[in-house]
CSV table of C-alpha atoms in Angstrom, one decimal:
chain,number,residue,atom,x,y,z
A,23,UNK,CA,4.0,-5.6,-32.0
A,24,UNK,CA,2.3,-4.3,-28.8
A,25,UNK,CA,-0.6,-6.0,-27.2
A,26,UNK,CA,-2.8,-5.1,-24.3
A,27,UNK,CA,-4.6,-8.0,-22.6
A,28,UNK,CA,-7.3,-7.4,-20.1
A,29,UNK,CA,-8.8,-9.6,-17.5
A,30,UNK,CA,-11.1,-9.5,-14.5
A,31,UNK,CA,-14.4,-8.5,-16.1
A,32,UNK,CA,-17.6,-10.3,-15.3
A,33,UNK,CA,-20.9,-10.2,-13.5
A,34,UNK,CA,-21.2,-8.6,-10.1
A,35,UNK,CA,-24.1,-7.5,-7.9
A,36,UNK,CA,-24.7,-3.8,-7.1
A,37,UNK,CA,-22.5,-2.8,-4.2
A,38,UNK,CA,-19.9,-5.4,-5.1
A,39,UNK,CA,-16.4,-5.1,-6.2
A,40,UNK,CA,-14.3,-6.1,-9.1
A,41,UNK,CA,-10.7,-5.7,-10.1
A,42,UNK,CA,-9.6,-5.3,-13.7
A,43,UNK,CA,-6.1,-5.9,-14.9
A,44,UNK,CA,-4.4,-5.0,-18.2
A,45,UNK,CA,-1.0,-6.3,-19.2
A,46,UNK,CA,0.9,-4.5,-21.9
A,47,UNK,CA,3.4,-6.7,-23.8
A,48,UNK,CA,5.6,-6.6,-26.8
A,49,UNK,CA,8.2,-4.2,-28.1
A,50,UNK,CA,7.6,-1.5,-25.5
A,51,UNK,CA,10.2,1.1,-24.8
A,52,UNK,CA,8.3,3.4,-22.5
A,53,UNK,CA,4.7,3.7,-21.3
A,54,UNK,CA,3.8,7.3,-20.5
A,55,UNK,CA,0.3,6.7,-19.3
A,56,UNK,CA,-2.2,3.9,-19.0
A,57,UNK,CA,-5.9,4.0,-18.2
A,58,UNK,CA,-9.4,2.8,-18.6
A,59,UNK,CA,-12.3,3.9,-20.7
A,60,UNK,CA,-15.8,2.4,-20.9
A,61,UNK,CA,-18.6,2.4,-23.4
A,62,UNK,CA,-22.1,1.4,-22.6
A,63,UNK,CA,-24.8,0.7,-25.2
A,64,UNK,CA,-26.0,3.9,-26.8
A,65,UNK,CA,-23.4,6.0,-25.1
A,66,UNK,CA,-20.2,7.6,-26.1
A,67,UNK,CA,-16.9,6.2,-24.9
A,68,UNK,CA,-15.8,7.9,-21.8
A,69,UNK,CA,-12.7,8.2,-19.7
A,70,UNK,CA,-12.9,6.3,-16.4
A,71,UNK,CA,-9.4,6.7,-15.0
A,72,UNK,CA,-5.9,7.3,-16.1
A,73,UNK,CA,-2.5,7.1,-14.5
A,74,UNK,CA,0.8,8.6,-15.6
A,75,UNK,CA,4.2,7.0,-15.4
A,76,UNK,CA,4.8,9.1,-12.3
A,77,UNK,CA,1.7,8.0,-10.6
A,78,UNK,CA,-0.6,11.0,-11.2
A,79,UNK,CA,-4.2,9.9,-11.5
A,80,UNK,CA,-7.3,11.3,-13.2
A,81,UNK,CA,-10.9,10.1,-12.7
A,82,UNK,CA,-14.3,10.7,-14.1
A,83,UNK,CA,-16.6,12.4,-11.7
A,84,UNK,CA,-18.9,9.5,-11.7
A,85,UNK,CA,-16.4,7.1,-10.3
A,86,UNK,CA,-14.4,9.3,-7.9
A,87,UNK,CA,-14.3,7.7,-4.5
A,88,UNK,CA,-15.3,4.3,-5.8
A,89,UNK,CA,-12.7,3.4,-8.3
A,90,UNK,CA,-8.9,3.3,-7.9
A,91,UNK,CA,-6.4,3.1,-10.7
A,92,UNK,CA,-2.9,1.8,-10.1
A,93,UNK,CA,0.0,0.5,-12.0
A,94,UNK,CA,3.0,-1.8,-11.7
A,95,UNK,CA,5.7,-0.4,-14.0
A,96,UNK,CA,7.9,-3.4,-13.6
A,97,UNK,CA,5.1,-5.5,-15.1
A,98,UNK,CA,3.6,-3.0,-17.5
A,99,UNK,CA,0.3,-3.6,-15.9
A,100,UNK,CA,-2.5,-1.2,-14.9
A,101,UNK,CA,-5.3,-2.1,-12.5
A,102,UNK,CA,-8.7,-0.8,-11.9
A,103,UNK,CA,-10.2,-1.5,-8.5
A,104,UNK,CA,-13.9,-1.0,-8.6
A,105,UNK,CA,-15.9,-0.8,-5.4
A,106,UNK,CA,-19.5,0.1,-4.6
A,107,UNK,CA,-20.4,-0.9,-8.1
A,108,UNK,CA,-23.7,0.5,-9.6
A,109,UNK,CA,-25.8,-0.7,-12.5
A,110,UNK,CA,-24.8,2.4,-14.4
A,111,UNK,CA,-21.2,1.1,-14.3
A,112,UNK,CA,-22.2,-1.6,-16.7
A,113,UNK,CA,-20.2,-1.2,-19.9
A,114,UNK,CA,-17.4,-2.6,-21.9
A,115,UNK,CA,-14.2,-1.5,-20.3
A,116,UNK,CA,-11.2,-0.8,-22.5
A,117,UNK,CA,-7.6,-0.6,-21.5
A,118,UNK,CA,-5.5,2.2,-23.0
A,119,UNK,CA,-1.8,2.9,-23.1
A,120,UNK,CA,0.1,5.8,-24.5
A,121,UNK,CA,3.5,4.4,-25.3
A,122,UNK,CA,6.6,4.4,-27.4
A,123,UNK,CA,7.7,1.2,-29.0
A,124,UNK,CA,11.2,0.1,-29.8
A,125,UNK,CA,12.5,1.5,-33.0
A,126,UNK,CA,10.1,4.4,-33.1
A,127,UNK,CA,10.3,8.0,-32.0
A,128,UNK,CA,6.6,8.3,-32.0
A,129,UNK,CA,4.1,7.8,-29.2
A,130,UNK,CA,0.7,6.4,-30.0
A,131,UNK,CA,-2.4,5.1,-28.3
A,132,UNK,CA,-2.9,1.3,-28.0
A,133,UNK,CA,-6.2,-0.3,-26.9
A,134,UNK,CA,-7.1,-3.6,-25.4
A,135,UNK,CA,-9.9,-5.7,-26.8
A,136,UNK,CA,-12.3,-4.7,-24.1
A,137,UNK,CA,-13.8,-6.6,-21.2
A,138,UNK,CA,-17.5,-6.7,-20.2
A,139,UNK,CA,-18.5,-5.5,-16.8
A,140,UNK,CA,-22.1,-6.1,-15.8
A,141,UNK,CA,-23.5,-4.9,-12.6
A,142,UNK,CA,-26.9,-6.5,-12.0
A,143,UNK,CA,-28.9,-8.2,-9.2
């Protein structure tokens, strides 16, 4: 059983900062990549940022220069530092991991429960 547990969401004013954390736990053999997606009301789910096991990152154009994704492989944790937040960043943020569990040769995507980020004055 693999679980992704998120924390750090909440309400913040425009221009403020917020740091999200996601801990992957359970029968994990290897995590290839972790990342963050978001989904706002009436919009499609979109990629925010991803990071590979080797530390390579990928960002959506809308968050480049403002968001930073990082990970601690010893803790199976991925972080998303969000700075200069805008109202359009308001969404449910979902943690994602591409991983292989013990006893399986397959890799699959796992998702967290989602955490609400609201940017409003």
